[in-house]
Short mmCIF file of C-alpha atoms in Angstrom, two decimals:
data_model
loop_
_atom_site.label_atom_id
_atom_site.label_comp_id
_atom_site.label_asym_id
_atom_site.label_seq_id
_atom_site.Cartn_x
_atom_site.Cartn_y
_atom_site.Cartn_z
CA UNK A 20 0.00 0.00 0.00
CA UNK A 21 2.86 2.45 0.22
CA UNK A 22 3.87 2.74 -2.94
CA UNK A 23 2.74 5.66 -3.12
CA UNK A 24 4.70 7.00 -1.33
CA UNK A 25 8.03 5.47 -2.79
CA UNK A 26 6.32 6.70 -5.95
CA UNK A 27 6.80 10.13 -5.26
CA UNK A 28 9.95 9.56 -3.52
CA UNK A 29 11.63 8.16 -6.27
CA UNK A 30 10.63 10.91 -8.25
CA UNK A 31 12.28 12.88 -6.14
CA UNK A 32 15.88 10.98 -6.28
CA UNK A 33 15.71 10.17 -10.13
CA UNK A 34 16.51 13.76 -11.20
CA UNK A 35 19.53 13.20 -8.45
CA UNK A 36 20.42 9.73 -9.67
CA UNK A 37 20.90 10.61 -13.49
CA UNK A 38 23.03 13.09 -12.72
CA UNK A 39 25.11 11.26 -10.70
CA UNK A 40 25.19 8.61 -13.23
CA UNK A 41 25.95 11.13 -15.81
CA UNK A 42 28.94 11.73 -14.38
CA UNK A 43 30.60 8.64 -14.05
CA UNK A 44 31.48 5.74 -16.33
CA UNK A 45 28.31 4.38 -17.85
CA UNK A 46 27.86 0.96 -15.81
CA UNK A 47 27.41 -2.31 -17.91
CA UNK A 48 24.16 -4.19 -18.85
CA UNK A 49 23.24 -6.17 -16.42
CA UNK A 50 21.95 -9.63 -17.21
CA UNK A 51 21.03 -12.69 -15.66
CA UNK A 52 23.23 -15.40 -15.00
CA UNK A 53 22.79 -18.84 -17.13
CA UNK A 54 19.41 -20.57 -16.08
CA UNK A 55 19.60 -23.38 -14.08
CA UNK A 56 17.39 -25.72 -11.92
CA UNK A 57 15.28 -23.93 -9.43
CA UNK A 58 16.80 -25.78 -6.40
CA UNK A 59 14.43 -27.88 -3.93
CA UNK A 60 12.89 -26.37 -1.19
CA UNK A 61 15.22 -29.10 1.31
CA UNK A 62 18.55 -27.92 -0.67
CA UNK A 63 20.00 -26.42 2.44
CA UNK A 64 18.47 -25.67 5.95
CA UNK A 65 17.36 -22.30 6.77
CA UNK A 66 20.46 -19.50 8.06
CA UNK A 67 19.82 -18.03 11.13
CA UNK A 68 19.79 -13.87 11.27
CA UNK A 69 22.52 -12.51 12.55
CA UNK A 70 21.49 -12.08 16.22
CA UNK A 71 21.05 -8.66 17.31
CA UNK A 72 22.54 -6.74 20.78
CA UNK A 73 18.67 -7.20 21.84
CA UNK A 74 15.88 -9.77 21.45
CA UNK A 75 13.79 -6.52 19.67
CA UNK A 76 15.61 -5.56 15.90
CA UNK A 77 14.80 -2.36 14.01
CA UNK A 78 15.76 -2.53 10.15
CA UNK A 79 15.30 0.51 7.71
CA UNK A 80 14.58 1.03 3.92
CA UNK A 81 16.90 3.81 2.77
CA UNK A 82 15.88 5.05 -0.79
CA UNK A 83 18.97 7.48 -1.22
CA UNK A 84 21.86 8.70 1.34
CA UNK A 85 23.10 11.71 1.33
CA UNK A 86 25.61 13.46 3.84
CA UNK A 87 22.63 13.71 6.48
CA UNK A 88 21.26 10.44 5.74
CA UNK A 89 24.92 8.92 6.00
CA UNK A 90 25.50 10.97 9.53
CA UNK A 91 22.03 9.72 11.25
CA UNK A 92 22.62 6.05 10.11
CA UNK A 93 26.03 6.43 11.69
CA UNK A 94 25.42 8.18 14.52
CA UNK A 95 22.08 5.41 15.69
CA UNK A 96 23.73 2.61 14.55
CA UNK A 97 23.55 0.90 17.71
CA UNK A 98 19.65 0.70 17.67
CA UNK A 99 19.76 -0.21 13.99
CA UNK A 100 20.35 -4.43 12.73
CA UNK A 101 19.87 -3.66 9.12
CA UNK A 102 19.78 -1.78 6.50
CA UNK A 103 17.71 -2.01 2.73
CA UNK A 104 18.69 0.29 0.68
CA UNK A 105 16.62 0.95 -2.44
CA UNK A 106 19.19 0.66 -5.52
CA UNK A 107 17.74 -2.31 -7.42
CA UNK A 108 14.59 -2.60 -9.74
CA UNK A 109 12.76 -5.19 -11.96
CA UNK A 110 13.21 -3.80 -15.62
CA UNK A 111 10.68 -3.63 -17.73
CA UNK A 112 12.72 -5.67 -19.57
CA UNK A 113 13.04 -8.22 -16.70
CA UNK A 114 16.57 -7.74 -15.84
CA UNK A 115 17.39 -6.34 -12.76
CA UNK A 116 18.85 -2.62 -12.89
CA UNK A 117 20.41 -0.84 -10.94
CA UNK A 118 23.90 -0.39 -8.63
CA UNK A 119 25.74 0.62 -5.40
CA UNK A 120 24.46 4.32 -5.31
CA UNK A 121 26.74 5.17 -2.48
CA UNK A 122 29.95 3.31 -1.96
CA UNK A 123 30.75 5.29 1.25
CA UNK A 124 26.88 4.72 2.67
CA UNK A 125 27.68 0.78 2.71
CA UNK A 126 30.60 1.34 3.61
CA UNK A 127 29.43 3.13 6.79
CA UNK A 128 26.97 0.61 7.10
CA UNK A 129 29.03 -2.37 7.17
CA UNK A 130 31.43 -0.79 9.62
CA UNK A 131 28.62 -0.02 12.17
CA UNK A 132 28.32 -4.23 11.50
CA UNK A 133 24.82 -3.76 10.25
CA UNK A 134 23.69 -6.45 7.95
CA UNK A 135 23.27 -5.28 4.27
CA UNK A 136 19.80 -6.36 2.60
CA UNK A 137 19.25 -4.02 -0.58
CA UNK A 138 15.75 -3.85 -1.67
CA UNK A 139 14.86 -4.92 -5.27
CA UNK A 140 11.24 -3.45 -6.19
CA UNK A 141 9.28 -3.45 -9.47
CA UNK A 142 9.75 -0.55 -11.42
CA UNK A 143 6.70 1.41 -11.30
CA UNK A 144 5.18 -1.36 -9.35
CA UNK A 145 4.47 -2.94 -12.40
CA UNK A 146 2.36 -6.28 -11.95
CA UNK A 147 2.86 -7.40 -15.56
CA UNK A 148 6.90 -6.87 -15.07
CA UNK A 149 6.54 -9.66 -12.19
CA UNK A 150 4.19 -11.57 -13.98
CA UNK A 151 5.65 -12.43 -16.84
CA UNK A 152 8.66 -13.89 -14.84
CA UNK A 153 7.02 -15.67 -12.47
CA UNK A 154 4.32 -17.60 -14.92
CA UNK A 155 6.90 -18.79 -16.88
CA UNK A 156 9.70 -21.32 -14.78
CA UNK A 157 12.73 -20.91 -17.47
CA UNK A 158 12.71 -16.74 -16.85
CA UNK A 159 11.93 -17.87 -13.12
CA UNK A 160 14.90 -19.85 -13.02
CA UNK A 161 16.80 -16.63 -14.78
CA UNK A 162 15.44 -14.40 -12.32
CA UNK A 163 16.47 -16.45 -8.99
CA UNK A 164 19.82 -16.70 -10.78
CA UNK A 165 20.22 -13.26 -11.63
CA UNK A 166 19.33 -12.26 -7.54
CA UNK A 167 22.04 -14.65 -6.44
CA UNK A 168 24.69 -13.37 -8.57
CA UNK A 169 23.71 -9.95 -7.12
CA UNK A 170 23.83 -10.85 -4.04
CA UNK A 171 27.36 -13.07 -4.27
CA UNK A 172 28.88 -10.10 -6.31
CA UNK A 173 28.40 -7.82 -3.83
CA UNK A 174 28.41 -9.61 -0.32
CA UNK A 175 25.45 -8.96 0.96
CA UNK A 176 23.58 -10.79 3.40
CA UNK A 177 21.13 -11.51 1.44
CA UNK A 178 18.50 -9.87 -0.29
CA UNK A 179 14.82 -7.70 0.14
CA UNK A 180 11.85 -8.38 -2.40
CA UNK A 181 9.32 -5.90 -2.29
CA UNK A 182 7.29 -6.83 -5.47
CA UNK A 183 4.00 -4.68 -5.38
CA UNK A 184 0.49 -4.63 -6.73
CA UNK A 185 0.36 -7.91 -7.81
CA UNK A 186 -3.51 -9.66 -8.89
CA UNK A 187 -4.65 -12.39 -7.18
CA UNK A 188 -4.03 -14.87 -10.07
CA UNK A 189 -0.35 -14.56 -8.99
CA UNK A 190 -1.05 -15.90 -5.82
CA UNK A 191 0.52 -19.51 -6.50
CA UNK A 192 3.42 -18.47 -8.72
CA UNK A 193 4.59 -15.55 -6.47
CA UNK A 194 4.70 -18.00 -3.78
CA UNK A 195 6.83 -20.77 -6.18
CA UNK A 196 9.35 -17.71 -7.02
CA UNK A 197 9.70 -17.03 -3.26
CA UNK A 198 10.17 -20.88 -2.30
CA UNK A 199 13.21 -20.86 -4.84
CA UNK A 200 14.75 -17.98 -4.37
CA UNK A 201 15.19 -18.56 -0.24
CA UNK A 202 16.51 -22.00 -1.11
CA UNK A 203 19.08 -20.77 -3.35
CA UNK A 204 19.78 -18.25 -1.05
CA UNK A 205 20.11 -20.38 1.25
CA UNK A 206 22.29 -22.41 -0.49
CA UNK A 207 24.84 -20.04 -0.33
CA UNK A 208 23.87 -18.82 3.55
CA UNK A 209 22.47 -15.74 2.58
CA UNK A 210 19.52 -14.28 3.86
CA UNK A 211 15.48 -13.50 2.28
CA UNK A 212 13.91 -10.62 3.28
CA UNK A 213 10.03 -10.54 1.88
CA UNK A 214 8.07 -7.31 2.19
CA UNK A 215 4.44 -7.50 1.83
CA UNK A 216 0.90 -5.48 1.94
CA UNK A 217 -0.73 -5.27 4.88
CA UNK A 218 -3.99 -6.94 5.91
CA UNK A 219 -6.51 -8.43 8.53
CA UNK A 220 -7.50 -11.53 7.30
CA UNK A 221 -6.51 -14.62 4.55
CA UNK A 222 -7.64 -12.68 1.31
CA UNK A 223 -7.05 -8.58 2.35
CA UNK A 224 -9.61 -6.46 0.41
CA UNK A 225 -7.45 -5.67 -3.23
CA UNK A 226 -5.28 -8.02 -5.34
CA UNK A 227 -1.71 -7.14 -3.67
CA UNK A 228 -2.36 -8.52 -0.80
CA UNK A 229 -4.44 -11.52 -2.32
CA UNK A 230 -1.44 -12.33 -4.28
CA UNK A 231 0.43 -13.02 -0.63
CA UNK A 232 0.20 -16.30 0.77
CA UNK A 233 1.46 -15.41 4.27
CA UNK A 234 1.78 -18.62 5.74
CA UNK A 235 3.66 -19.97 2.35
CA UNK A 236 6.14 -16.82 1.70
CA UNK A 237 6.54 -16.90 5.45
CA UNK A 238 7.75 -20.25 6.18
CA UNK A 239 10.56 -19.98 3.61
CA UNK A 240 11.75 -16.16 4.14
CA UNK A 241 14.25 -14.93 7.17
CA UNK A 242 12.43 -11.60 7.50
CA UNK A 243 8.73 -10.98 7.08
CA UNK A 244 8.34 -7.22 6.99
CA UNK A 245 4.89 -5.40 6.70
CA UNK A 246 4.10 -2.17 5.24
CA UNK A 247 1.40 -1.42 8.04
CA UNK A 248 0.87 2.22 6.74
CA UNK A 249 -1.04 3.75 4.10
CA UNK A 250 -4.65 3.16 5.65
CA UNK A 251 -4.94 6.75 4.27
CA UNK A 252 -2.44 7.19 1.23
CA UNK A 253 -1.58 9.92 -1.25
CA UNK A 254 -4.67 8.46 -3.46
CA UNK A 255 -7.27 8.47 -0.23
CA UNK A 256 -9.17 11.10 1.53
CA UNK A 257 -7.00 12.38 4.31
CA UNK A 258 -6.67 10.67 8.05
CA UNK A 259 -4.42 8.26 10.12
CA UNK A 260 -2.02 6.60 8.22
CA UNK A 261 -1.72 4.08 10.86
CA UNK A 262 -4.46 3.48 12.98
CA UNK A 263 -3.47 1.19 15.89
CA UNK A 264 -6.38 -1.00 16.35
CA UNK A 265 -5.71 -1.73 12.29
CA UNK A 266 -1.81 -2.35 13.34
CA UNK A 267 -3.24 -4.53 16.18
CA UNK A 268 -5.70 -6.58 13.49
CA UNK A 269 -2.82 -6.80 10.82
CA UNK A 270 -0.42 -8.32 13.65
CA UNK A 271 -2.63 -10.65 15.37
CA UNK A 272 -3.23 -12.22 11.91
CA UNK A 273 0.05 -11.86 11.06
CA UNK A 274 1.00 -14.63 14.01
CA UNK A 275 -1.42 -16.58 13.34
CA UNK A 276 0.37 -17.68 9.86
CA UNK A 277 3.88 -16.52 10.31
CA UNK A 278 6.49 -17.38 13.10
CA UNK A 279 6.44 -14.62 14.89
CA UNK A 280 10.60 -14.40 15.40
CA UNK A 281 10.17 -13.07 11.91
CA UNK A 282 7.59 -10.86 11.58
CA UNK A 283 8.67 -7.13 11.60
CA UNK A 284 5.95 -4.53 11.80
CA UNK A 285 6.49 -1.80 9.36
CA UNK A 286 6.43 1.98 11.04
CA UNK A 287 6.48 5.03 9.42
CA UNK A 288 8.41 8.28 9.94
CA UNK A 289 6.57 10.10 7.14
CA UNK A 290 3.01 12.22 6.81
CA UNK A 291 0.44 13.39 3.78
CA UNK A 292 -0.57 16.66 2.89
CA UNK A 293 -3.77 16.43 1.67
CA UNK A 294 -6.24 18.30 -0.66
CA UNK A 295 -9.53 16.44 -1.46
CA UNK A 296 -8.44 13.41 -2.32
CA UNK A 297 -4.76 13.64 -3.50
CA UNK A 298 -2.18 13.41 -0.97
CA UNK A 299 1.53 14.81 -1.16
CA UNK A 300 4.04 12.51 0.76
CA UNK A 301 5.76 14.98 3.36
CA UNK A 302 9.31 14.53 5.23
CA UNK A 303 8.70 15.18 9.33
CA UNK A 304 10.78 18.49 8.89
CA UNK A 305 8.21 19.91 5.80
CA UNK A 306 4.96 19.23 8.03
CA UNK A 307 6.75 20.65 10.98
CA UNK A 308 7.63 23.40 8.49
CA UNK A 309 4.02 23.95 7.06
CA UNK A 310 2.84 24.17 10.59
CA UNK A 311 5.04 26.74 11.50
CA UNK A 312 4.49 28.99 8.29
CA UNK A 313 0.74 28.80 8.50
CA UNK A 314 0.57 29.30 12.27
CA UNK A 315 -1.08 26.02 12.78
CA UNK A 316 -3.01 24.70 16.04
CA UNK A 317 -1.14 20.77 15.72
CA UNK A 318 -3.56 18.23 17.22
CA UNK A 319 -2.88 14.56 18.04
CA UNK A 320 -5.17 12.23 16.21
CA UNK A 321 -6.43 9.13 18.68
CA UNK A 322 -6.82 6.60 16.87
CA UNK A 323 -3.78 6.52 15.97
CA UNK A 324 -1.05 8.80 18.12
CA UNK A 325 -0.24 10.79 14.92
CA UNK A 326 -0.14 14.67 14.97
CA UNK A 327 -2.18 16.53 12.37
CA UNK A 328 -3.52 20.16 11.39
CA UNK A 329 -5.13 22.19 8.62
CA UNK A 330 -4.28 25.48 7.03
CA UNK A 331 -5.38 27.57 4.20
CA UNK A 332 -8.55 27.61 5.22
CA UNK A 333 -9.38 24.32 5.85
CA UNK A 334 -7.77 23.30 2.19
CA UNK A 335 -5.46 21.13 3.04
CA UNK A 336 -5.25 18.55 5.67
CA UNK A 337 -2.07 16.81 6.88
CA UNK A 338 -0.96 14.24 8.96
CA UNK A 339 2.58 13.27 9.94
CA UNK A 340 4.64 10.69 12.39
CA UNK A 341 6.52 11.93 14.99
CA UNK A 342 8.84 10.64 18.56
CA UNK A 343 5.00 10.83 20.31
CA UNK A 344 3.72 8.64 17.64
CA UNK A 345 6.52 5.73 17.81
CA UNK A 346 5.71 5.68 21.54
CA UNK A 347 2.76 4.40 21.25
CA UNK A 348 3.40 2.42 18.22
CA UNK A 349 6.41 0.45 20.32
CA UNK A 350 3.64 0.27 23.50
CA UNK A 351 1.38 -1.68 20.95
CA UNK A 352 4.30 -3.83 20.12
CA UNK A 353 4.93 -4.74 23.61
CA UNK A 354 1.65 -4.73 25.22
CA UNK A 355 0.14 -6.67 22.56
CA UNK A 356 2.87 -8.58 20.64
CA UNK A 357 5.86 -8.94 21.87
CA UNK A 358 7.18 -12.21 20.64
CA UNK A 359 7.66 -10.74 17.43
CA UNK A 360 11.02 -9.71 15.83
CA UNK A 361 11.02 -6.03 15.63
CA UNK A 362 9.94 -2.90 13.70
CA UNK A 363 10.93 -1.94 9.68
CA UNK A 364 11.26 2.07 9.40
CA UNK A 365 10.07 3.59 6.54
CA UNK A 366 12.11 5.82 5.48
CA UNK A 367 15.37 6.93 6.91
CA UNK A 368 15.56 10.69 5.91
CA UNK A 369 14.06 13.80 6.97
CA UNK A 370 12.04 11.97 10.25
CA UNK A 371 12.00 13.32 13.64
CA UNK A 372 15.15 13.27 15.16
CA UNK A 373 13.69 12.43 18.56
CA UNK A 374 12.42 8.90 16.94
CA UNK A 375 15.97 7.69 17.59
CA UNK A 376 15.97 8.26 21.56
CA UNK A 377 12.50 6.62 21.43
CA UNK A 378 13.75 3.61 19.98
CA UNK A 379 16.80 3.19 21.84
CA UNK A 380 14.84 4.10 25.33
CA UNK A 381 11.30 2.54 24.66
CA UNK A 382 12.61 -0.49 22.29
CA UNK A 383 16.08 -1.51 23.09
CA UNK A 384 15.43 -1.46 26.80
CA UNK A 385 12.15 -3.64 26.39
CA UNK A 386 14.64 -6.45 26.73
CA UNK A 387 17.92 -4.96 28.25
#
């Protein structure tokens, strides 16, 4: 449900990206390794996750790092176990594209001994990109292959998949890419991260979550992250973006098909500014901003701890995540579910800066 947001995020970085690019040598193609067998789903046992400081891990999905992104990774390294940064995409063409965007960002990352799980997302979350790899086994084969080599290349841990918007007709043959690409993986002791939509029950109410088979994709993967935001999204009338009784629902179902040692509840740092029914994606630092220029009487939303205002008028309507808001997001976590593994930030980059004292104080000391 949040692509949206990465929508308008990657918008954002693209302009950045090419311009970077343009500067340096011109990387080449990629392409797949050489097909072969989709291994068996006993080829090797499962790895085990690195273990973390404290029973409780936080990871975070970093679509670009800058000097400021770089210095707050750094600096709250010791509350962070991982890191997915957002360099690799499904082509339309089915290869995967894409490369290190910032050699001294993994390097930082690495030496803070975080583990290193890039993200690889459809381009444009583009179901038919996914589909027509995953209905036919030879360019499913090619695909697993390809995400090895990628993987191997670069040393990673392992690898995220956060394939989006899928139809429920995919259900089956998402679920038979999964199953081979954690036991190759695995094969090689590297680690399968698989990001999903959020939802309350087997089928969820559109066809990316349909296409999902938690209890399937779950057994195989290391890391079972949930986007549990974007109740209300950029395409929505305005309101929580996280409600907590819907956190609560999406959880409790969530352990009642997953193991909950690797569940991770997605938690965002990021707001909407709405008019009507199109929301703009904001940073903490614009809505605090916005508030501040228009003189704004900031309210805190029950439902769901977030803080929200209006200006202009009435025009616009926004609602953004703050330290107050993780509170009571890590108070569900521990009142109500506290066997599972952690929490998955979305995004690092512009949040409050407060959220990292929360975390270490309210998280990290759950179990110190």
């Amino acid at each position: 449900m949040h692509q949206y947001t990465r929508v308008v995020n990657l918008m954002l970085f693209a302009a950045l990206i090419a311009l970077v690019a343009a500067c340096a040598p011109a990387p080449s193609s990629p392409s797949p390794s050489a097909p072969s067998p989709t291994p068996t789903m006993n080829s090797a046992p499962l790895p085990t996750p690195t273990p973390a400081s404290s029973s409780y891990q936080a990871t975070i999905w970093v679509p670009y790092m800058g000097f400021l992104e770089q210095k707050t990774l750094t600096e709250n390294a010791d509350v962070l176990t991982e890191v997915n940064f957002f360099w690799y995409e499904l082509g339309a063409d089915g290869l995967i594209r894409g490369a290190v965007q910032s050699p001294q960002g993994l390097q930082a990352a690495r030496d803070a001994g975080l583990r290193i799980l890039p993200s690889i997302l459809n381009g444009d979350f583009d179901r038919d990109r996914v589909a027509a790899i995953i209905h036919d086994p030879a360019r499913r084969d090619e695909h697993v292959a390809a995400i090895v080599q990628l993987v191997m290349e670069n040393n990673y841990d392992g690898i995220d998949i956060d394939y989006e918007s899928l139809h429920a007709e995919d259900r089956d043959a998402f679920t038979a890419f999964i199953e081979a690409l954690a036991a190759a993986l695995h094969k090689e002791g590297k680690l399968l991260s698989t990001t999903v939509h959020p939802k309350t029950g087997g089928g969820g109410t559109w066809g990316g979550p349909q296409a999902q088979d938690w209890a399937r994709l779950g057994a195989v993967s290391d890391e079972f992250k949930i986007m549990i935001y974007d109740y209300h999204h950029g395409a929505s009338e305005a309101g929580p973006i996280a409600p907590l009784d819907w956190a609560d629902a999406v959880l409790t179902y969530a352990e009642s098909q997953v193991e909950p040692g690797k569940i991770f509840m997605g938690v965002p740092f990021y707001g909407y500014d709405w008019v009507g029914s199109t929301g703009e994606s904001l940073e903490w630092r614009q809505a605090v901003k916005r508030a501040r220029i228009y003189s704004a009487d900031v309210q805190r939303d029950a439902s769901s701890g977030e803080a929200w205002f209006t200006y202009d008028d009435g025009r616009h309507t926004v609602f953004f995540n703050d330290a107050e808001t993780l509170r009571g997001r890590l108070a569900l976590l521990r009142d109500r579910h506290p066997d599972i593994a952690g929490v998955s930030i979305w995004r690092l980059g512009g949040e409050d800066p407060a959220n990292w004292d929360m975390i270490r104080d309210k998280l990290k000391a759950l179990t110190g």
